mmCIF file of C-alpha atoms in Angstrom:
data_model
loop_
_atom_site.group_PDB
_atom_site.id
_atom_site.type_symbol
_atom_site.label_atom_id
_atom_site.label_comp_id
_atom_site.label_asym_id
_atom_site.label_seq_id
_atom_site.Cartn_x
_atom_site.Cartn_y
_atom_site.Cartn_z
ATOM 1 C CA MET Q 11 0.000 0.000 0.000
ATOM 2 C CA THR Q 12 2.805 2.417 0.900
ATOM 3 C CA THR Q 13 4.481 1.726 -2.457
ATOM 4 C CA VAL Q 14 1.270 2.348 -4.372
ATOM 5 C CA THR Q 15 0.760 5.687 -2.628
ATOM 6 C CA ALA Q 16 4.391 6.669 -3.209
ATOM 7 C CA LEU Q 17 4.110 5.815 -6.906
ATOM 8 C CA GLY Q 18 0.810 7.676 -7.056
ATOM 9 C CA LEU Q 19 2.431 10.768 -5.587
ATOM 10 C CA ARG Q 20 5.436 10.624 -7.906
ATOM 11 C CA GLU Q 21 3.117 10.160 -10.893
ATOM 12 C CA ARG Q 22 0.991 13.107 -9.779
ATOM 13 C CA LYS Q 23 4.087 15.284 -9.329
ATOM 14 C CA LYS Q 24 5.215 14.340 -12.843
ATOM 15 C CA GLN Q 25 1.839 15.239 -14.314
ATOM 16 C CA GLN Q 26 1.942 18.564 -12.483
ATOM 17 C CA THR Q 27 5.356 19.457 -13.890
ATOM 18 C CA ARG Q 28 4.279 18.394 -17.385
ATOM 19 C CA SER Q 29 1.171 20.519 -17.098
ATOM 20 C CA GLN Q 30 3.162 23.542 -15.847
ATOM 21 C CA LEU Q 31 5.558 23.269 -18.794
ATOM 22 C CA HIS Q 32 2.629 22.998 -21.228
ATOM 23 C CA ARG Q 33 0.935 26.081 -19.744
ATOM 24 C CA ALA Q 34 4.178 28.045 -19.675
ATOM 25 C CA ALA Q 35 4.785 27.191 -23.340
ATOM 26 C CA LEU Q 36 1.265 28.272 -24.346
ATOM 27 C CA THR Q 37 1.398 31.517 -22.383
ATOM 28 C CA LEU Q 38 4.838 32.539 -23.657
ATOM 29 C CA VAL Q 39 4.130 31.664 -27.274
ATOM 30 C CA LEU Q 40 0.827 33.551 -27.268
ATOM 31 C CA ALA Q 41 2.526 36.568 -25.679
ATOM 32 C CA HIS Q 42 5.707 36.715 -27.802
ATOM 33 C CA GLY Q 43 5.133 34.582 -30.922
ATOM 34 C CA LEU Q 44 6.164 31.037 -31.830
ATOM 35 C CA ASP Q 45 9.696 31.838 -33.039
ATOM 36 C CA GLN Q 46 10.476 34.255 -30.205
ATOM 37 C CA VAL Q 47 10.243 31.672 -27.421
ATOM 38 C CA THR Q 48 12.998 29.231 -26.425
ATOM 39 C CA VAL Q 49 13.000 26.009 -24.413
ATOM 40 C CA GLU Q 50 15.102 27.823 -21.779
ATOM 41 C CA GLN Q 51 12.424 30.497 -21.351
ATOM 42 C CA ILE Q 52 9.651 27.898 -21.047
ATOM 43 C CA ALA Q 53 11.653 25.951 -18.457
ATOM 44 C CA ALA Q 54 12.413 29.140 -16.486
ATOM 45 C CA GLN Q 55 8.734 30.180 -16.531
ATOM 46 C CA ALA Q 56 7.775 26.732 -15.180
ATOM 47 C CA GLN Q 57 10.608 26.967 -12.611
ATOM 48 C CA VAL Q 58 12.523 23.927 -13.803
ATOM 49 C CA SER Q 59 15.860 23.500 -15.591
ATOM 50 C CA ALA Q 60 16.165 23.059 -19.354
ATOM 51 C CA ARG Q 61 17.450 19.570 -18.599
ATOM 52 C CA THR Q 62 14.235 18.763 -16.729
ATOM 53 C CA PHE Q 63 12.250 20.180 -19.673
ATOM 54 C CA PHE Q 64 13.696 17.463 -21.905
ATOM 55 C CA ASN Q 65 12.580 14.762 -19.460
ATOM 56 C CA TYR Q 66 9.028 15.778 -20.334
ATOM 57 C CA PHE Q 67 9.072 16.989 -23.930
ATOM 58 C CA PRO Q 68 11.483 16.254 -26.791
ATOM 59 C CA THR Q 69 10.931 19.645 -28.474
ATOM 60 C CA LYS Q 70 9.474 23.109 -27.920
ATOM 61 C CA ASP Q 71 6.572 22.257 -30.243
ATOM 62 C CA ALA Q 72 5.764 19.144 -28.206
ATOM 63 C CA ALA Q 73 5.495 21.294 -25.065
ATOM 64 C CA ILE Q 74 3.256 23.810 -26.838
ATOM 65 C CA VAL Q 75 0.755 21.164 -27.950
ATOM 66 C CA GLY Q 76 1.272 19.100 -24.775
ATOM 67 C CA ALA Q 77 2.286 15.957 -26.674
ATOM 68 C CA ASN Q 78 2.901 13.191 -24.162
ATOM 69 C CA PRO Q 79 4.571 10.028 -25.527
ATOM 70 C CA GLU Q 80 3.114 7.991 -22.657
ATOM 71 C CA LEU Q 81 -0.498 8.858 -23.557
ATOM 72 C CA PRO Q 82 -1.222 5.981 -25.984
ATOM 73 C CA ALA Q 83 -0.251 3.385 -23.344
ATOM 74 C CA GLN Q 84 -2.149 5.297 -20.623
ATOM 75 C CA VAL Q 85 -5.307 5.581 -22.702
ATOM 76 C CA LEU Q 86 -5.168 1.884 -23.639
ATOM 77 C CA ALA Q 87 -4.799 1.023 -19.927
ATOM 78 C CA LEU Q 88 -7.913 3.116 -19.166
ATOM 79 C CA PHE Q 89 -9.834 1.237 -21.890
ATOM 80 C CA GLU Q 90 -8.671 -2.169 -20.681
ATOM 81 C CA ALA Q 91 -9.674 -1.287 -17.122
ATOM 82 C CA ARG Q 92 -13.330 -1.021 -18.262
ATOM 83 C CA PRO Q 93 -15.590 -4.061 -17.725
ATOM 84 C CA THR Q 94 -15.396 -6.410 -20.746
ATOM 85 C CA HIS Q 95 -19.196 -6.652 -20.961
ATOM 86 C CA GLU Q 96 -19.486 -2.856 -21.365
ATOM 87 C CA GLY Q 97 -20.380 -1.517 -24.825
ATOM 88 C CA VAL Q 98 -17.363 -0.450 -26.860
ATOM 89 C CA LEU Q 99 -18.788 3.015 -27.442
ATOM 90 C CA THR Q 100 -19.542 3.526 -23.749
ATOM 91 C CA SER Q 101 -16.025 2.446 -22.810
ATOM 92 C CA LEU Q 102 -14.514 4.811 -25.374
ATOM 93 C CA GLU Q 103 -16.698 7.688 -24.200
ATOM 94 C CA THR Q 104 -15.704 7.049 -20.574
ATOM 95 C CA VAL Q 105 -12.011 6.891 -21.486
ATOM 96 C CA PHE Q 106 -12.081 10.156 -23.442
ATOM 97 C CA ARG Q 107 -14.142 11.966 -20.794
ATOM 98 C CA GLU Q 108 -11.606 10.907 -18.181
ATOM 99 C CA ARG Q 109 -8.715 11.990 -20.398
ATOM 100 C CA LEU Q 110 -10.306 15.385 -21.147
ATOM 101 C CA SER Q 111 -11.655 16.077 -17.650
ATOM 102 C CA ARG Q 112 -8.896 18.565 -16.787
ATOM 103 C CA LEU Q 113 -9.363 20.421 -20.063
ATOM 104 C CA ALA Q 114 -13.162 20.435 -19.645
ATOM 105 C CA ALA Q 115 -12.762 22.079 -16.237
ATOM 106 C CA ASP Q 116 -10.317 24.688 -17.521
ATOM 107 C CA PRO Q 117 -11.806 26.966 -20.225
ATOM 108 C CA MET Q 118 -8.695 29.191 -20.109
ATOM 109 C CA LEU Q 119 -6.395 26.305 -21.075
ATOM 110 C CA ARG Q 120 -8.823 25.288 -23.812
ATOM 111 C CA ARG Q 121 -8.926 28.862 -25.183
ATOM 112 C CA GLN Q 122 -5.140 29.093 -25.196
ATOM 113 C CA ARG Q 123 -4.819 25.796 -27.037
ATOM 114 C CA SER Q 124 -7.421 26.769 -29.677
ATOM 115 C CA GLU Q 125 -5.734 30.125 -30.188
ATOM 116 C CA VAL Q 126 -2.319 28.542 -30.668
ATOM 117 C CA PHE Q 127 -3.648 26.056 -33.253
ATOM 118 C CA ARG Q 128 -5.533 28.869 -35.009
ATOM 119 C CA ARG Q 129 -2.437 31.074 -35.242
ATOM 120 C CA TRP Q 130 0.075 28.319 -36.073
ATOM 121 C CA PRO Q 131 -1.833 25.568 -37.930
ATOM 122 C CA ALA Q 132 1.427 23.684 -38.589
ATOM 123 C CA LEU Q 133 1.343 22.673 -34.897
ATOM 124 C CA VAL Q 134 -1.761 20.582 -35.609
ATOM 125 C CA ALA Q 135 0.509 17.950 -37.194
ATOM 126 C CA THR Q 136 2.541 17.717 -33.970
ATOM 127 C CA ALA Q 137 -0.644 17.118 -32.003
ATOM 128 C CA GLU Q 138 -1.880 14.602 -34.603
ATOM 129 C CA GLY Q 139 1.188 12.468 -33.951
ATOM 130 C CA THR Q 140 -0.002 11.741 -30.386
ATOM 131 C CA SER Q 141 -3.546 11.328 -31.587
ATOM 132 C CA THR Q 142 -2.461 8.733 -34.170
ATOM 133 C CA GLY Q 143 -0.652 6.799 -31.438
ATOM 134 C CA ILE Q 144 -3.726 6.862 -29.194
ATOM 135 C CA GLU Q 145 -5.918 5.620 -32.038
ATOM 136 C CA GLN Q 146 -3.512 2.774 -32.822
ATOM 137 C CA ALA Q 147 -3.461 1.683 -29.182
ATOM 138 C CA LEU Q 148 -7.260 1.853 -28.851
ATOM 139 C CA ARG Q 149 -7.850 -0.114 -32.073
ATOM 140 C CA THR Q 150 -5.839 -2.951 -30.574
ATOM 141 C CA GLY Q 151 -7.910 -2.763 -27.388
ATOM 142 C CA VAL Q 152 -11.248 -2.693 -29.219
ATOM 143 C CA ALA Q 153 -10.312 -5.558 -31.569
ATOM 144 C CA ARG Q 154 -9.299 -7.632 -28.527
ATOM 145 C CA ARG Q 155 -12.598 -6.820 -26.766
ATOM 146 C CA MET Q 156 -14.576 -7.746 -29.921
ATOM 147 C CA ALA Q 157 -12.333 -10.762 -30.597
ATOM 148 C CA VAL Q 158 -11.874 -9.845 -34.255
ATOM 149 C CA ASP Q 159 -8.869 -9.339 -36.550
ATOM 150 C CA LEU Q 160 -7.966 -5.689 -37.225
ATOM 151 C CA ALA Q 161 -6.762 -6.429 -40.770
ATOM 152 C CA HIS Q 162 -10.041 -8.003 -41.906
ATOM 153 C CA ASP Q 163 -12.752 -6.306 -39.868
ATOM 154 C CA VAL Q 164 -13.267 -2.584 -40.318
ATOM 155 C CA ARG Q 165 -15.424 -2.159 -37.188
ATOM 156 C CA PRO Q 166 -12.737 -1.624 -34.510
ATOM 157 C CA ALA Q 167 -11.213 1.103 -36.699
ATOM 158 C CA ILE Q 168 -14.669 2.653 -37.201
ATOM 159 C CA TYR Q 169 -15.410 2.732 -33.460
ATOM 160 C CA VAL Q 170 -12.077 4.320 -32.632
ATOM 161 C CA ALA Q 171 -12.033 6.754 -35.540
ATOM 162 C CA CYS Q 172 -15.612 7.893 -34.817
ATOM 163 C CA ALA Q 173 -14.954 8.322 -31.098
ATOM 164 C CA THR Q 174 -11.822 10.319 -31.906
ATOM 165 C CA ALA Q 175 -13.838 12.285 -34.473
ATOM 166 C CA VAL Q 176 -16.315 13.346 -31.806
ATOM 167 C CA VAL Q 177 -13.476 14.388 -29.498
ATOM 168 C CA ARG Q 178 -11.830 16.446 -32.264
ATOM 169 C CA ALA Q 179 -15.109 18.086 -33.202
ATOM 170 C CA ALA Q 180 -15.709 18.999 -29.558
ATOM 171 C CA LEU Q 181 -12.200 20.396 -29.142
ATOM 172 C CA ILE Q 182 -12.358 22.671 -32.195
ATOM 173 C CA THR Q 183 -15.744 24.207 -31.378
ATOM 174 C CA PRO Q 184 -14.833 26.908 -28.865
ATOM 175 C CA GLY Q 185 -18.350 28.215 -28.193
ATOM 176 C CA VAL Q 186 -19.741 25.084 -26.553
ATOM 177 C CA ASP Q 187 -19.083 23.369 -23.230
ATOM 178 C CA LEU Q 188 -16.688 20.459 -23.806
ATOM 179 C CA ASN Q 189 -18.764 17.935 -21.866
ATOM 180 C CA ASP Q 190 -21.957 19.007 -23.667
ATOM 181 C CA ALA Q 191 -20.226 18.677 -27.025
ATOM 182 C CA LEU Q 192 -18.995 15.175 -26.119
ATOM 183 C CA ALA Q 193 -22.526 14.205 -25.027
ATOM 184 C CA THR Q 194 -23.969 15.516 -28.337
ATOM 185 C CA GLY Q 195 -21.324 13.688 -30.341
ATOM 186 C CA PHE Q 196 -21.472 10.305 -28.621
ATOM 187 C CA GLY Q 197 -25.284 10.580 -28.586
ATOM 188 C CA ALA Q 198 -25.220 11.069 -32.366
ATOM 189 C CA LEU Q 199 -22.897 8.080 -32.806
ATOM 190 C CA ARG Q 200 -25.304 5.883 -30.817
ATOM 191 C CA ALA Q 201 -28.541 7.123 -32.392
ATOM 192 C CA GLY Q 202 -27.185 7.709 -35.890
ATOM 193 C CA LEU Q 203 -26.385 11.042 -37.492
ATOM 194 C CA PRO Q 204 -29.526 12.610 -39.021
ATOM 195 C CA ASP Q 205 -28.977 12.714 -42.788
ATOM 196 C CA GLU Q 206 -30.807 15.957 -43.537
ATOM 197 C CA PRO Q 207 -29.483 19.276 -44.767
ATOM 198 C CA GLY Q 208 -30.487 21.293 -41.679
ATOM 199 C CA ALA Q 209 -30.800 18.288 -39.401
ATOM 200 C CA SER Q 210 -31.085 18.845 -35.665
ATOM 201 C CA GLY Q 211 -28.560 16.816 -33.675
ATOM 202 C CA MET F 6 -16.992 24.690 -75.120
ATOM 203 C CA THR F 7 -13.538 24.443 -76.701
ATOM 204 C CA THR F 8 -12.013 26.242 -73.713
ATOM 205 C CA VAL F 9 -13.727 23.938 -71.238
ATOM 206 C CA THR F 10 -12.469 20.858 -73.091
ATOM 207 C CA ALA F 11 -8.949 22.287 -73.328
ATOM 208 C CA LEU F 12 -8.939 23.051 -69.596
ATOM 209 C CA GLY F 13 -10.346 19.588 -68.948
ATOM 210 C CA LEU F 14 -7.531 18.027 -70.928
ATOM 211 C CA ARG F 15 -4.843 20.095 -69.257
ATOM 212 C CA GLU F 16 -6.304 19.255 -65.846
ATOM 213 C CA ARG F 17 -6.391 15.565 -66.711
ATOM 214 C CA LYS F 18 -2.780 15.677 -67.945
ATOM 215 C CA LYS F 19 -1.767 17.337 -64.668
ATOM 216 C CA GLN F 20 -3.537 14.669 -62.619
ATOM 217 C CA GLN F 21 -1.804 11.983 -64.666
ATOM 218 C CA THR F 22 1.653 13.452 -64.048
ATOM 219 C CA ARG F 23 0.890 13.869 -60.332
ATOM 220 C CA SER F 24 -0.268 10.280 -60.137
ATOM 221 C CA GLN F 25 2.843 9.014 -61.992
ATOM 222 C CA LEU F 26 5.107 10.877 -59.561
ATOM 223 C CA HIS F 27 3.182 9.481 -56.580
ATOM 224 C CA ARG F 28 3.460 5.908 -57.910
ATOM 225 C CA ALA F 29 7.132 6.328 -58.780
ATOM 226 C CA ALA F 30 7.819 7.617 -55.242
ATOM 227 C CA LEU F 31 5.979 4.682 -53.626
ATOM 228 C CA THR F 32 7.656 2.070 -55.809
ATOM 229 C CA LEU F 33 11.170 3.445 -55.337
ATOM 230 C CA VAL F 34 10.836 3.946 -51.578
ATOM 231 C CA LEU F 35 9.446 0.446 -51.054
ATOM 232 C CA ALA F 36 12.266 -1.010 -53.165
ATOM 233 C CA HIS F 37 15.195 0.957 -51.751
ATOM 234 C CA GLY F 38 14.106 2.494 -48.428
ATOM 235 C CA LEU F 39 12.935 5.982 -47.506
ATOM 236 C CA ASP F 40 16.368 7.581 -47.082
ATOM 237 C CA GLN F 41 17.877 5.956 -50.175
ATOM 238 C CA VAL F 42 15.565 7.664 -52.666
ATOM 239 C CA THR F 43 15.997 11.217 -54.020
ATOM 240 C CA VAL F 44 13.628 13.621 -55.755
ATOM 241 C CA GLU F 45 15.811 13.288 -58.880
ATOM 242 C CA GLN F 46 15.297 9.507 -58.955
ATOM 243 C CA ILE F 47 11.536 9.858 -58.507
ATOM 244 C CA ALA F 48 11.362 12.447 -61.300
ATOM 245 C CA ALA F 49 13.484 10.251 -63.591
ATOM 246 C CA GLN F 50 11.304 7.201 -62.911
ATOM 247 C CA ALA F 51 8.199 9.259 -63.794
ATOM 248 C CA GLN F 52 10.007 10.617 -66.876
ATOM 249 C CA VAL F 53 9.856 14.272 -65.872
ATOM 250 C CA SER F 54 12.522 16.756 -64.773
ATOM 251 C CA ALA F 55 13.247 17.543 -61.119
ATOM 252 C CA ARG F 56 11.960 21.029 -61.873
ATOM 253 C CA THR F 57 8.621 19.593 -63.004
ATOM 254 C CA PHE F 58 8.545 17.458 -59.822
ATOM 255 C CA PHE F 59 8.461 20.640 -57.747
ATOM 256 C CA ASN F 60 5.470 21.940 -59.704
ATOM 257 C CA TYR F 61 3.536 19.032 -58.212
ATOM 258 C CA PHE F 62 5.043 18.336 -54.807
ATOM 259 C CA PRO F 63 7.024 20.577 -52.436
ATOM 260 C CA THR F 64 9.002 17.667 -50.918
ATOM 261 C CA LYS F 65 9.868 14.012 -51.428
ATOM 262 C CA ASP F 66 7.595 13.065 -48.513
ATOM 263 C CA ALA F 67 4.664 14.900 -50.116
ATOM 264 C CA ALA F 68 5.136 12.825 -53.296
ATOM 265 C CA ILE F 69 5.310 9.588 -51.286
ATOM 266 C CA VAL F 70 1.994 10.240 -49.511
ATOM 267 C CA GLY F 71 0.491 11.973 -52.575
ATOM 268 C CA ALA F 72 -0.257 15.201 -50.689
ATOM 269 C CA ASN F 73 -1.968 17.593 -53.075
ATOM 270 C CA PRO F 74 -2.327 21.201 -51.856
ATOM 271 C CA GLU F 75 -5.266 21.723 -54.234
ATOM 272 C CA LEU F 76 -7.324 18.910 -52.681
ATOM 273 C CA PRO F 77 -9.130 20.911 -49.964
ATOM 274 C CA ALA F 78 -10.501 23.368 -52.551
ATOM 275 C CA GLN F 79 -11.358 20.526 -54.964
ATOM 276 C CA VAL F 80 -13.183 18.516 -52.306
ATOM 277 C CA LEU F 81 -15.125 21.589 -51.168
ATOM 278 C CA ALA F 82 -16.112 22.248 -54.806
ATOM 279 C CA LEU F 83 -17.398 18.643 -55.060
ATOM 280 C CA PHE F 84 -19.457 19.155 -51.883
ATOM 281 C CA GLU F 85 -20.880 22.470 -53.058
ATOM 282 C CA ALA F 86 -21.842 20.917 -56.397
ATOM 283 C CA ARG F 87 -24.241 18.556 -54.554
ATOM 284 C CA PRO F 88 -27.949 19.543 -54.396
ATOM 285 C CA THR F 89 -28.597 21.730 -51.327
ATOM 286 C CA HIS F 90 -31.623 19.620 -50.316
ATOM 287 C CA GLU F 91 -29.441 16.481 -50.128
ATOM 288 C CA GLY F 92 -28.621 15.096 -46.681
ATOM 289 C CA VAL F 93 -25.236 16.233 -45.370
ATOM 290 C CA LEU F 94 -24.107 12.669 -44.754
ATOM 291 C CA THR F 95 -25.130 11.554 -48.246
ATOM 292 C CA SER F 96 -23.282 14.484 -49.814
ATOM 293 C CA LEU F 97 -20.155 13.706 -47.775
ATOM 294 C CA GLU F 98 -20.321 10.020 -48.676
ATOM 295 C CA THR F 99 -20.683 10.885 -52.378
ATOM 296 C CA VAL F 100 -17.766 13.313 -52.226
ATOM 297 C CA PHE F 101 -15.436 10.829 -50.520
ATOM 298 C CA ARG F 102 -16.455 7.956 -52.835
ATOM 299 C CA GLU F 103 -15.680 10.171 -55.806
ATOM 300 C CA ARG F 104 -12.357 11.210 -54.311
ATOM 301 C CA LEU F 105 -11.346 7.624 -53.500
ATOM 302 C CA SER F 106 -12.676 6.015 -56.695
ATOM 303 C CA ARG F 107 -9.223 5.667 -58.261
ATOM 304 C CA LEU F 108 -7.784 4.126 -55.094
ATOM 305 C CA ALA F 109 -10.794 1.785 -54.739
ATOM 306 C CA ALA F 110 -10.180 0.506 -58.272
ATOM 307 C CA ASP F 111 -6.451 0.010 -57.698
ATOM 308 C CA PRO F 112 -5.671 -2.514 -54.919
ATOM 309 C CA MET F 113 -1.951 -2.394 -55.813
ATOM 310 C CA LEU F 114 -1.764 1.359 -55.133
ATOM 311 C CA ARG F 115 -3.676 0.858 -51.900
ATOM 312 C CA ARG F 116 -1.321 -1.927 -50.786
ATOM 313 C CA GLN F 117 1.732 0.183 -51.573
ATOM 314 C CA ARG F 118 0.353 3.125 -49.595
ATOM 315 C CA SER F 119 -0.524 0.955 -46.558
ATOM 316 C CA GLU F 120 2.906 -0.651 -46.644
ATOM 317 C CA VAL F 121 4.666 2.727 -46.746
ATOM 318 C CA PHE F 122 2.666 4.068 -43.776
ATOM 319 C CA ARG F 123 3.275 0.829 -41.883
ATOM 320 C CA ARG F 124 7.040 0.959 -42.441
ATOM 321 C CA TRP F 125 7.474 4.713 -41.930
ATOM 322 C CA PRO F 126 4.703 5.868 -39.550
ATOM 323 C CA ALA F 127 6.195 9.379 -39.427
ATOM 324 C CA LEU F 128 4.766 9.868 -42.936
ATOM 325 C CA VAL F 129 1.258 9.694 -41.480
ATOM 326 C CA ALA F 130 1.729 13.257 -40.199
ATOM 327 C CA THR F 131 2.497 14.457 -43.742
ATOM 328 C CA ALA F 132 -0.718 12.860 -44.976
ATOM 329 C CA GLU F 133 -2.650 14.285 -42.014
ATOM 330 C CA GLY F 134 -1.728 17.791 -43.136
ATOM 331 C CA THR F 135 -3.801 17.412 -46.310
ATOM 332 C CA SER F 136 -6.535 15.666 -44.394
ATOM 333 C CA THR F 137 -6.754 18.558 -41.909
ATOM 334 C CA GLY F 138 -7.096 20.997 -44.817
ATOM 335 C CA ILE F 139 -9.877 18.923 -46.382
ATOM 336 C CA GLU F 140 -11.735 18.766 -43.068
ATOM 337 C CA GLN F 141 -11.461 22.536 -42.595
ATOM 338 C CA ALA F 142 -12.826 23.174 -46.085
ATOM 339 C CA LEU F 143 -15.700 20.712 -45.653
ATOM 340 C CA ARG F 144 -16.692 22.121 -42.243
ATOM 341 C CA THR F 145 -17.176 25.487 -43.914
ATOM 342 C CA GLY F 146 -19.296 23.867 -46.629
ATOM 343 C CA VAL F 147 -21.441 21.883 -44.165
ATOM 344 C CA ALA F 148 -21.981 24.888 -41.861
ATOM 345 C CA ARG F 149 -23.086 26.933 -44.898
ATOM 346 C CA ARG F 150 -25.489 24.166 -45.998
ATOM 347 C CA MET F 151 -26.924 23.925 -42.459
ATOM 348 C CA ALA F 152 -26.902 27.708 -42.038
ATOM 349 C CA VAL F 153 -25.236 27.513 -38.608
ATOM 350 C CA ASP F 154 -22.165 29.102 -37.012
ATOM 351 C CA LEU F 155 -19.126 26.835 -36.802
ATOM 352 C CA ALA F 156 -17.922 28.394 -33.540
ATOM 353 C CA HIS F 157 -21.163 27.716 -31.654
ATOM 354 C CA ASP F 158 -22.616 24.583 -33.208
ATOM 355 C CA VAL F 159 -20.662 21.355 -32.928
ATOM 356 C CA ARG F 160 -22.702 19.492 -35.583
ATOM 357 C CA PRO F 161 -20.858 20.500 -38.773
ATOM 358 C CA ALA F 162 -17.582 19.445 -37.135
ATOM 359 C CA ILE F 163 -19.174 16.149 -36.055
ATOM 360 C CA TYR F 164 -20.471 15.374 -39.565
ATOM 361 C CA VAL F 165 -17.113 16.086 -41.163
ATOM 362 C CA ALA F 166 -15.004 14.378 -38.490
ATOM 363 C CA CYS F 167 -17.205 11.253 -38.560
ATOM 364 C CA ALA F 168 -17.195 11.066 -42.360
ATOM 365 C CA THR F 169 -13.408 11.442 -42.335
ATOM 366 C CA ALA F 170 -13.246 8.838 -39.564
ATOM 367 C CA VAL F 171 -15.038 6.306 -41.742
ATOM 368 C CA VAL F 172 -12.687 7.059 -44.634
ATOM 369 C CA ARG F 173 -9.619 6.616 -42.407
ATOM 370 C CA ALA F 174 -10.953 3.388 -40.939
ATOM 371 C CA ALA F 175 -11.592 2.039 -44.454
ATOM 372 C CA LEU F 176 -8.130 3.053 -45.660
ATOM 373 C CA ILE F 177 -6.249 1.376 -42.816
ATOM 374 C CA THR F 178 -8.080 -1.955 -43.039
ATOM 375 C CA PRO F 179 -6.235 -3.712 -45.859
ATOM 376 C CA GLY F 180 -8.276 -6.936 -45.883
ATOM 377 C CA VAL F 181 -11.606 -5.420 -46.998
ATOM 378 C CA ASP F 182 -12.808 -3.891 -50.256
ATOM 379 C CA LEU F 183 -12.626 -0.101 -49.967
ATOM 380 C CA ASN F 184 -16.161 0.497 -51.270
ATOM 381 C CA ASP F 185 -17.585 -2.164 -48.940
ATOM 382 C CA ALA F 186 -15.764 -0.616 -45.982
ATOM 383 C CA LEU F 187 -17.136 2.846 -46.867
ATOM 384 C CA ALA F 188 -20.654 1.383 -47.151
ATOM 385 C CA THR F 189 -20.281 -0.304 -43.720
ATOM 386 C CA GLY F 190 -18.973 2.897 -42.169
ATOM 387 C CA PHE F 191 -21.493 5.355 -43.573
ATOM 388 C CA GLY F 192 -24.236 2.822 -42.865
ATOM 389 C CA ALA F 193 -23.137 2.728 -39.213
ATOM 390 C CA LEU F 194 -23.084 6.544 -39.053
ATOM 391 C CA ARG F 195 -26.667 6.671 -40.353
ATOM 392 C CA ALA F 196 -28.084 3.832 -38.254
ATOM 393 C CA GLY F 197 -25.994 4.435 -35.141
ATOM 394 C CA LEU F 198 -23.012 2.402 -33.958
ATOM 395 C CA PRO F 199 -24.158 -0.622 -31.917
ATOM 396 C CA ASP F 200 -22.918 -0.118 -28.369
ATOM 397 C CA GLU F 201 -22.206 -3.738 -27.480
ATOM 398 C CA PRO F 202 -18.915 -5.468 -26.780
ATOM 399 C CA GLY F 203 -19.079 -7.864 -29.742
ATOM 400 C CA ALA F 204 -21.603 -5.818 -31.690
ATOM 401 C CA SER F 205 -22.214 -6.683 -35.332
ATOM 402 C CA GLY F 206 -21.974 -3.684 -37.637
#
């Protein structure tokens, strides 16, 4: 029990430092411009050394978008911790809500992230790298749950891609509450998207 | 009429050259490895000059993934050419089927593309760049069709992200016919994804 708590604390401390570096990067880049900010400045703003910075992010861009190489494995672990009799869509929704809970509770962080992607669209590709890794990991998890072969059954890829689609759509629509947008999106996936020109969701 | 035909011919010739460069890039990279192939070799294999290469693709990687900077505008034009009373999902499905028709009819090209992304996953980000541009363009088109504001209504983003999700899922599942996979995916979007662990699509 002591070990578990100690690990829990260390993990929480790590997440805190990662989050501080991400926020520092966003704030500095929005204030001074993408090319005007260095790793040293981000580290100083987050009160860590440049060496510590590189324990968390390989590049400045990774810190700006908050790319975390451990996320795919973490997200897969969240999915595999769900009961095996649960619906795939429900498990995916739960996993993504859990993963986005901090962002949902922090409109300022969400605004900063949107603004950065709006001003420097090239950073989207950096963020997509993590997203691609998460999707790969989840496809494996879903195929295992459904007991089907990923190369010959398109359904695991459809579940994961559609769940990710809803998350993306929610993240890029600044004027709605993140949790509401996720509820609308996953609701539409369950019920079917209305195929009308001015369809109500 | 003459002008339209002439433009049509020139456009078709351009598409042919682009396609030859894309195929040459795939074939050479799969034969010799990503780092062993140069723009000059790709151009030579496609029987054009290196200078002509750069009229079609800004980089070697762009030629390998077939990234076409004109695609977002072309795909939006396809969407806007659909009848305004047509369902959004039907229009999107038609647009993507049209766009993928050549790939659907060419299993060899599809295999080569899958193999390249499998061996060099970093190229996925290059492909995602074009995909992000297409999604942005289509969101604008869908919001216009639905007469809603993109910043405050999550539905256009959901339609586009889910349609793109189905396309991605179809493209990364090598063991199924592309048209069948698209039919399964768009069918699931219309009817709703079954939320069961071993759900049949």
